[in-house]
């Protein structure tokens, strides 16, 4: 058993904001005594009952590109253990976001190769017997924060030792070094207030991957 503070992180590899937050929390691991535990969630599952309400471009993205990658990720977790998720997500996100290769099948195949996972996992692209596990993992994360948010979801220690979950933090570019540590300290501070729910302002910048 690790004596480090556990941080549970739910991601969909398609989301650039989740990718940014994930790079922040990995930076926090270098400057604070924490340990990230990775979990899968799905923007396709989150939005499957409200597609008609979404902008056409986002709806098309979810319908054509969101299912394949998360199916492969949940299959990797189920067949090779949760410990493969962090490295696989890093390989996926680096290719999808930093290198702008997109979330296609060739990109996922290359990410599998990057981390030594078998290419046979691509057989789950169009359908997987692990859909129940995917939905359960998604539900575990989203139940902690509610249906009106997306990815990422992080769960951190609250004042009474119980975990408190938030959507976010949404930040760009990903803070590094002690700046990452200070944002973590602030996250713990707001989590320590039982009635705290959100601080928010309008985003005026898109995802900035220049320092990753």
PDB file of C-alpha atoms in Angstrom:
ATOM      1  CA  UNK A   1       0.000   0.000   0.000  1.00  0.00           C
ATOM      2  CA  UNK A   2       1.284   3.451  -0.929  1.00  0.00           C
ATOM      3  CA  UNK A   3       1.333   6.180   1.719  1.00  0.00           C
ATOM      4  CA  UNK A   4       0.882   8.820  -0.969  1.00  0.00           C
ATOM      5  CA  UNK A   5      -2.372  10.769  -1.294  1.00  0.00           C
ATOM      6  CA  UNK A   6      -4.563   9.062  -3.900  1.00  0.00           C
ATOM      7  CA  UNK A   7      -6.054  11.177  -6.672  1.00  0.00           C
ATOM      8  CA  UNK A   8      -8.643   9.492  -8.879  1.00  0.00           C
ATOM      9  CA  UNK A   9      -8.828  10.846 -12.416  1.00  0.00           C
ATOM     10  CA  UNK A  10     -11.500  10.041 -15.013  1.00  0.00           C
ATOM     11  CA  UNK A  11     -10.671  10.815 -18.646  1.00  0.00           C
ATOM     12  CA  UNK A  12     -11.887  10.431 -22.193  1.00  0.00           C
ATOM     13  CA  UNK A  13      -8.858  10.464 -24.521  1.00  0.00           C
ATOM     14  CA  UNK A  14     -10.797  12.572 -27.025  1.00  0.00           C
ATOM     15  CA  UNK A  15     -11.012  15.634 -24.757  1.00  0.00           C
ATOM     16  CA  UNK A  16      -8.179  18.200 -25.034  1.00  0.00           C
ATOM     17  CA  UNK A  17      -9.114  19.807 -21.696  1.00  0.00           C
ATOM     18  CA  UNK A  18      -8.896  16.480 -19.888  1.00  0.00           C
ATOM     19  CA  UNK A  19      -5.505  15.963 -21.531  1.00  0.00           C
ATOM     20  CA  UNK A  20      -4.305  19.334 -20.241  1.00  0.00           C
ATOM     21  CA  UNK A  21      -5.512  18.589 -16.716  1.00  0.00           C
ATOM     22  CA  UNK A  22      -3.910  15.154 -16.783  1.00  0.00           C
ATOM     23  CA  UNK A  23      -0.525  16.663 -17.628  1.00  0.00           C
ATOM     24  CA  UNK A  24      -0.961  19.052 -14.712  1.00  0.00           C
ATOM     25  CA  UNK A  25      -1.736  16.271 -12.238  1.00  0.00           C
ATOM     26  CA  UNK A  26       1.290  14.288 -13.421  1.00  0.00           C
ATOM     27  CA  UNK A  27       3.376  17.384 -12.796  1.00  0.00           C
ATOM     28  CA  UNK A  28       1.869  17.549  -9.298  1.00  0.00           C
ATOM     29  CA  UNK A  29       3.165  14.017  -8.688  1.00  0.00           C
ATOM     30  CA  UNK A  30       6.680  15.442  -9.021  1.00  0.00           C
ATOM     31  CA  UNK A  31       6.233  18.202  -6.427  1.00  0.00           C
ATOM     32  CA  UNK A  32       3.618  16.847  -3.991  1.00  0.00           C
ATOM     33  CA  UNK A  33       3.181  13.463  -2.336  1.00  0.00           C
ATOM     34  CA  UNK A  34       0.305  12.197  -4.486  1.00  0.00           C
ATOM     35  CA  UNK A  35      -0.417   9.165  -6.642  1.00  0.00           C
ATOM     36  CA  UNK A  36      -2.796   9.296  -9.608  1.00  0.00           C
ATOM     37  CA  UNK A  37      -5.210   6.443 -10.244  1.00  0.00           C
ATOM     38  CA  UNK A  38      -6.630   6.482 -13.766  1.00  0.00           C
ATOM     39  CA  UNK A  39     -10.197   5.650 -14.782  1.00  0.00           C
ATOM     40  CA  UNK A  40     -12.121   5.716 -18.052  1.00  0.00           C
ATOM     41  CA  UNK A  41     -15.170   7.854 -18.746  1.00  0.00           C
ATOM     42  CA  UNK A  42     -16.890   8.505 -22.049  1.00  0.00           C
ATOM     43  CA  UNK A  43     -18.189  11.664 -23.681  1.00  0.00           C
ATOM     44  CA  UNK A  44     -20.205   9.419 -25.993  1.00  0.00           C
ATOM     45  CA  UNK A  45     -21.966   7.808 -23.031  1.00  0.00           C
ATOM     46  CA  UNK A  46     -22.412  11.160 -21.298  1.00  0.00           C
ATOM     47  CA  UNK A  47     -24.167  12.676 -24.301  1.00  0.00           C
ATOM     48  CA  UNK A  48     -25.906   9.690 -25.877  1.00  0.00           C
ATOM     49  CA  UNK A  49     -29.387  10.760 -24.733  1.00  0.00           C
ATOM     50  CA  UNK A  50     -29.055  14.405 -25.711  1.00  0.00           C
ATOM     51  CA  UNK A  51     -27.413  14.314 -29.132  1.00  0.00           C
ATOM     52  CA  UNK A  52     -30.254  16.315 -30.679  1.00  0.00           C
ATOM     53  CA  UNK A  53     -29.440  19.198 -28.327  1.00  0.00           C
ATOM     54  CA  UNK A  54     -25.787  19.430 -29.344  1.00  0.00           C
ATOM     55  CA  UNK A  55     -24.173  21.508 -32.094  1.00  0.00           C
ATOM     56  CA  UNK A  56     -23.917  19.510 -35.320  1.00  0.00           C
ATOM     57  CA  UNK A  57     -20.115  19.484 -35.363  1.00  0.00           C
ATOM     58  CA  UNK A  58     -19.862  18.151 -31.798  1.00  0.00           C
ATOM     59  CA  UNK A  59     -22.625  15.613 -32.410  1.00  0.00           C
ATOM     60  CA  UNK A  60     -20.789  14.286 -35.453  1.00  0.00           C
ATOM     61  CA  UNK A  61     -17.555  14.054 -33.465  1.00  0.00           C
ATOM     62  CA  UNK A  62     -19.238  11.983 -30.774  1.00  0.00           C
ATOM     63  CA  UNK A  63     -21.008   9.710 -33.225  1.00  0.00           C
ATOM     64  CA  UNK A  64     -18.006   9.027 -35.467  1.00  0.00           C
ATOM     65  CA  UNK A  65     -14.869   9.340 -33.330  1.00  0.00           C
ATOM     66  CA  UNK A  66     -15.651   9.029 -29.627  1.00  0.00           C
ATOM     67  CA  UNK A  67     -16.570   5.357 -29.238  1.00  0.00           C
ATOM     68  CA  UNK A  68     -13.591   3.575 -30.765  1.00  0.00           C
ATOM     69  CA  UNK A  69     -10.798   4.956 -28.563  1.00  0.00           C
ATOM     70  CA  UNK A  70     -12.620   4.460 -25.242  1.00  0.00           C
ATOM     71  CA  UNK A  71     -13.589   0.921 -26.219  1.00  0.00           C
ATOM     72  CA  UNK A  72      -9.930   0.103 -26.826  1.00  0.00           C
ATOM     73  CA  UNK A  73      -8.907   1.803 -23.570  1.00  0.00           C
ATOM     74  CA  UNK A  74     -11.428  -0.117 -21.452  1.00  0.00           C
ATOM     75  CA  UNK A  75     -10.380  -3.355 -23.161  1.00  0.00           C
ATOM     76  CA  UNK A  76      -6.741  -2.619 -22.303  1.00  0.00           C
ATOM     77  CA  UNK A  77      -7.719  -2.037 -18.693  1.00  0.00           C
ATOM     78  CA  UNK A  78      -9.796  -5.187 -18.464  1.00  0.00           C
ATOM     79  CA  UNK A  79      -7.287  -7.469 -20.171  1.00  0.00           C
ATOM     80  CA  UNK A  80      -3.999  -6.006 -18.928  1.00  0.00           C
ATOM     81  CA  UNK A  81      -4.873  -4.338 -15.633  1.00  0.00           C
ATOM     82  CA  UNK A  82      -5.523  -0.746 -14.514  1.00  0.00           C
ATOM     83  CA  UNK A  83      -1.790  -0.124 -14.223  1.00  0.00           C
ATOM     84  CA  UNK A  84      -1.519   0.181 -18.031  1.00  0.00           C
ATOM     85  CA  UNK A  85      -3.958   3.096 -18.231  1.00  0.00           C
ATOM     86  CA  UNK A  86      -1.573   5.911 -17.333  1.00  0.00           C
ATOM     87  CA  UNK A  87       1.058   5.050 -19.929  1.00  0.00           C
ATOM     88  CA  UNK A  88      -1.515   4.230 -22.591  1.00  0.00           C
ATOM     89  CA  UNK A  89      -3.347   7.503 -22.010  1.00  0.00           C
ATOM     90  CA  UNK A  90      -0.065   9.396 -22.247  1.00  0.00           C
ATOM     91  CA  UNK A  91       0.738   7.706 -25.558  1.00  0.00           C
ATOM     92  CA  UNK A  92      -2.759   8.374 -26.892  1.00  0.00           C
ATOM     93  CA  UNK A  93      -2.918  11.974 -25.769  1.00  0.00           C
ATOM     94  CA  UNK A  94       0.540  12.785 -27.081  1.00  0.00           C
ATOM     95  CA  UNK A  95      -0.461  11.565 -30.519  1.00  0.00           C
ATOM     96  CA  UNK A  96      -4.045  12.868 -30.555  1.00  0.00           C
ATOM     97  CA  UNK A  97      -3.391  16.306 -29.065  1.00  0.00           C
ATOM     98  CA  UNK A  98       0.290  17.259 -29.038  1.00  0.00           C
ATOM     99  CA  UNK A  99       1.003  15.837 -32.503  1.00  0.00           C
ATOM    100  CA  UNK A 100      -2.496  16.541 -33.860  1.00  0.00           C
ATOM    101  CA  UNK A 101      -2.803  13.043 -35.324  1.00  0.00           C
ATOM    102  CA  UNK A 102      -6.477  12.842 -34.342  1.00  0.00           C
ATOM    103  CA  UNK A 103      -8.349   9.990 -32.625  1.00  0.00           C
ATOM    104  CA  UNK A 104      -8.462   7.603 -35.585  1.00  0.00           C
ATOM    105  CA  UNK A 105      -7.753   3.898 -35.617  1.00  0.00           C
ATOM    106  CA  UNK A 106      -4.208   4.318 -36.944  1.00  0.00           C
ATOM    107  CA  UNK A 107      -3.376   6.695 -34.107  1.00  0.00           C
ATOM    108  CA  UNK A 108      -4.691   4.294 -31.476  1.00  0.00           C
ATOM    109  CA  UNK A 109      -2.787   1.419 -33.095  1.00  0.00           C
ATOM    110  CA  UNK A 110       0.429   3.444 -32.930  1.00  0.00           C
ATOM    111  CA  UNK A 111      -0.212   4.309 -29.261  1.00  0.00           C
ATOM    112  CA  UNK A 112      -0.719   0.637 -28.448  1.00  0.00           C
ATOM    113  CA  UNK A 113       2.643  -0.095 -30.046  1.00  0.00           C
ATOM    114  CA  UNK A 114       4.258   2.781 -28.135  1.00  0.00           C
ATOM    115  CA  UNK A 115       3.474   1.120 -24.800  1.00  0.00           C
ATOM    116  CA  UNK A 116       3.840  -2.516 -25.826  1.00  0.00           C
ATOM    117  CA  UNK A 117       0.154  -3.413 -25.773  1.00  0.00           C
ATOM    118  CA  UNK A 118      -1.083  -5.900 -28.380  1.00  0.00           C
ATOM    119  CA  UNK A 119      -2.583  -4.603 -31.617  1.00  0.00           C
ATOM    120  CA  UNK A 120      -5.343  -7.184 -31.155  1.00  0.00           C
ATOM    121  CA  UNK A 121      -7.002  -4.713 -28.754  1.00  0.00           C
ATOM    122  CA  UNK A 122      -8.140  -2.838 -31.874  1.00  0.00           C
ATOM    123  CA  UNK A 123     -10.687  -5.627 -32.343  1.00  0.00           C
ATOM    124  CA  UNK A 124     -12.745  -3.760 -29.729  1.00  0.00           C
ATOM    125  CA  UNK A 125     -12.996  -0.620 -31.893  1.00  0.00           C
ATOM    126  CA  UNK A 126     -16.510  -1.167 -33.259  1.00  0.00           C
ATOM    127  CA  UNK A 127     -17.897  -3.207 -30.358  1.00  0.00           C
ATOM    128  CA  UNK A 128     -16.590  -4.598 -27.097  1.00  0.00           C
ATOM    129  CA  UNK A 129     -17.799  -7.164 -24.579  1.00  0.00           C
ATOM    130  CA  UNK A 130     -16.595  -4.687 -21.935  1.00  0.00           C
ATOM    131  CA  UNK A 131     -19.294  -2.086 -22.578  1.00  0.00           C
ATOM    132  CA  UNK A 132     -20.817  -2.770 -19.150  1.00  0.00           C
ATOM    133  CA  UNK A 133     -17.427  -2.123 -17.539  1.00  0.00           C
ATOM    134  CA  UNK A 134     -17.008   1.071 -19.575  1.00  0.00           C
ATOM    135  CA  UNK A 135     -20.394   2.330 -18.476  1.00  0.00           C
ATOM    136  CA  UNK A 136     -19.733   1.370 -14.851  1.00  0.00           C
ATOM    137  CA  UNK A 137     -16.415   3.242 -14.827  1.00  0.00           C
ATOM    138  CA  UNK A 138     -18.072   6.260 -16.419  1.00  0.00           C
ATOM    139  CA  UNK A 139     -20.929   6.134 -13.925  1.00  0.00           C
ATOM    140  CA  UNK A 140     -18.574   5.912 -10.950  1.00  0.00           C
ATOM    141  CA  UNK A 141     -16.905   9.155 -11.965  1.00  0.00           C
ATOM    142  CA  UNK A 142     -19.938  11.123 -13.116  1.00  0.00           C
ATOM    143  CA  UNK A 143     -21.999  10.115 -10.083  1.00  0.00           C
ATOM    144  CA  UNK A 144     -19.450  11.925  -7.938  1.00  0.00           C
ATOM    145  CA  UNK A 145     -20.023  15.271  -9.663  1.00  0.00           C
ATOM    146  CA  UNK A 146     -23.412  15.152 -11.388  1.00  0.00           C
ATOM    147  CA  UNK A 147     -24.651  14.955 -14.965  1.00  0.00           C
ATOM    148  CA  UNK A 148     -24.118  18.601 -15.938  1.00  0.00           C
ATOM    149  CA  UNK A 149     -20.332  18.348 -16.317  1.00  0.00           C
ATOM    150  CA  UNK A 150     -17.902  16.516 -18.558  1.00  0.00           C
ATOM    151  CA  UNK A 151     -14.345  15.267 -18.473  1.00  0.00           C
ATOM    152  CA  UNK A 152     -12.014  15.439 -16.612  1.00  0.00           C
ATOM    153  CA  UNK A 153     -13.341  14.426 -13.229  1.00  0.00           C
ATOM    154  CA  UNK A 154     -10.895  14.324 -10.338  1.00  0.00           C
ATOM    155  CA  UNK A 155     -11.530  13.098  -6.810  1.00  0.00           C
ATOM    156  CA  UNK A 156      -9.311  14.443  -4.021  1.00  0.00           C
ATOM    157  CA  UNK A 157      -9.314  14.235  -0.215  1.00  0.00           C
ATOM    158  CA  UNK A 158     -11.820  16.460   1.584  1.00  0.00           C
ATOM    159  CA  UNK A 159     -11.713  17.808   5.118  1.00  0.00           C
ATOM    160  CA  UNK A 160     -13.085  14.636   6.707  1.00  0.00           C
ATOM    161  CA  UNK A 161     -10.913  12.249   4.714  1.00  0.00           C
ATOM    162  CA  UNK A 162     -13.702  11.406   2.298  1.00  0.00           C
ATOM    163  CA  UNK A 163     -13.052  12.151  -1.353  1.00  0.00           C
ATOM    164  CA  UNK A 164     -14.535  15.249  -2.963  1.00  0.00           C
ATOM    165  CA  UNK A 165     -14.863  15.236  -6.744  1.00  0.00           C
ATOM    166  CA  UNK A 166     -14.768  18.130  -9.201  1.00  0.00           C
ATOM    167  CA  UNK A 167     -14.959  18.688 -12.925  1.00  0.00           C
ATOM    168  CA  UNK A 168     -11.600  20.182 -13.846  1.00  0.00           C
ATOM    169  CA  UNK A 169      -9.549  22.127 -13.047  1.00  0.00           C
ATOM    170  CA  UNK A 170      -9.747  23.516 -16.583  1.00  0.00           C
ATOM    171  CA  UNK A 171      -6.421  25.194 -17.258  1.00  0.00           C
ATOM    172  CA  UNK A 172      -4.184  26.063 -20.201  1.00  0.00           C
ATOM    173  CA  UNK A 173      -1.323  25.604 -20.631  1.00  0.00           C
ATOM    174  CA  UNK A 174      -0.701  22.839 -18.110  1.00  0.00           C
ATOM    175  CA  UNK A 175       1.097  24.332 -15.088  1.00  0.00           C
ATOM    176  CA  UNK A 176       4.540  22.959 -14.389  1.00  0.00           C
ATOM    177  CA  UNK A 177       6.841  22.758 -11.391  1.00  0.00           C
ATOM    178  CA  UNK A 178       5.837  24.635  -8.274  1.00  0.00           C
ATOM    179  CA  UNK A 179       3.037  26.416 -10.161  1.00  0.00           C
ATOM    180  CA  UNK A 180       1.426  22.996 -10.583  1.00  0.00           C
ATOM    181  CA  UNK A 181       1.894  22.409  -6.870  1.00  0.00           C
ATOM    182  CA  UNK A 182       0.216  25.671  -5.949  1.00  0.00           C
ATOM    183  CA  UNK A 183      -2.827  24.831  -8.075  1.00  0.00           C
ATOM    184  CA  UNK A 184      -2.974  21.472  -6.311  1.00  0.00           C
ATOM    185  CA  UNK A 185      -2.801  23.195  -2.912  1.00  0.00           C
ATOM    186  CA  UNK A 186      -5.702  25.388  -3.973  1.00  0.00           C
ATOM    187  CA  UNK A 187      -7.689  22.372  -5.113  1.00  0.00           C
ATOM    188  CA  UNK A 188      -7.254  20.796  -1.684  1.00  0.00           C
ATOM    189  CA  UNK A 189      -8.216  24.093  -0.047  1.00  0.00           C
ATOM    190  CA  UNK A 190     -11.570  24.336  -1.822  1.00  0.00           C
ATOM    191  CA  UNK A 191     -12.190  20.614  -1.293  1.00  0.00           C
ATOM    192  CA  UNK A 192     -11.823  21.207   2.448  1.00  0.00           C
ATOM    193  CA  UNK A 193     -14.911  23.470   2.455  1.00  0.00           C
ATOM    194  CA  UNK A 194     -17.985  21.167   2.540  1.00  0.00           C
ATOM    195  CA  UNK A 195     -20.299  23.602   0.762  1.00  0.00           C
ATOM    196  CA  UNK A 196     -17.926  24.613  -2.023  1.00  0.00           C
ATOM    197  CA  UNK A 197     -19.108  23.875  -5.567  1.00  0.00           C
ATOM    198  CA  UNK A 198     -17.474  26.023  -8.208  1.00  0.00           C
ATOM    199  CA  UNK A 199     -15.402  28.986  -9.296  1.00  0.00           C
ATOM    200  CA  UNK A 200     -15.748  29.792 -12.983  1.00  0.00           C
ATOM    201  CA  UNK A 201     -14.978  32.346 -15.681  1.00  0.00           C
ATOM    202  CA  UNK A 202     -15.458  32.375 -19.448  1.00  0.00           C
ATOM    203  CA  UNK A 203     -12.662  30.628 -21.341  1.00  0.00           C
ATOM    204  CA  UNK A 204     -10.917  33.046 -23.689  1.00  0.00           C
ATOM    205  CA  UNK A 205      -8.122  30.701 -24.845  1.00  0.00           C
ATOM    206  CA  UNK A 206      -8.124  27.282 -26.403  1.00  0.00           C
ATOM    207  CA  UNK A 207      -5.957  24.336 -25.320  1.00  0.00           C
ATOM    208  CA  UNK A 208      -2.263  25.254 -25.464  1.00  0.00           C
ATOM    209  CA  UNK A 209       0.009  22.223 -25.823  1.00  0.00           C
ATOM    210  CA  UNK A 210       3.184  24.217 -26.488  1.00  0.00           C
ATOM    211  CA  UNK A 211       4.920  23.250 -23.234  1.00  0.00           C
ATOM    212  CA  UNK A 212       4.092  19.525 -23.441  1.00  0.00           C
TER     213      UNK A 212
END
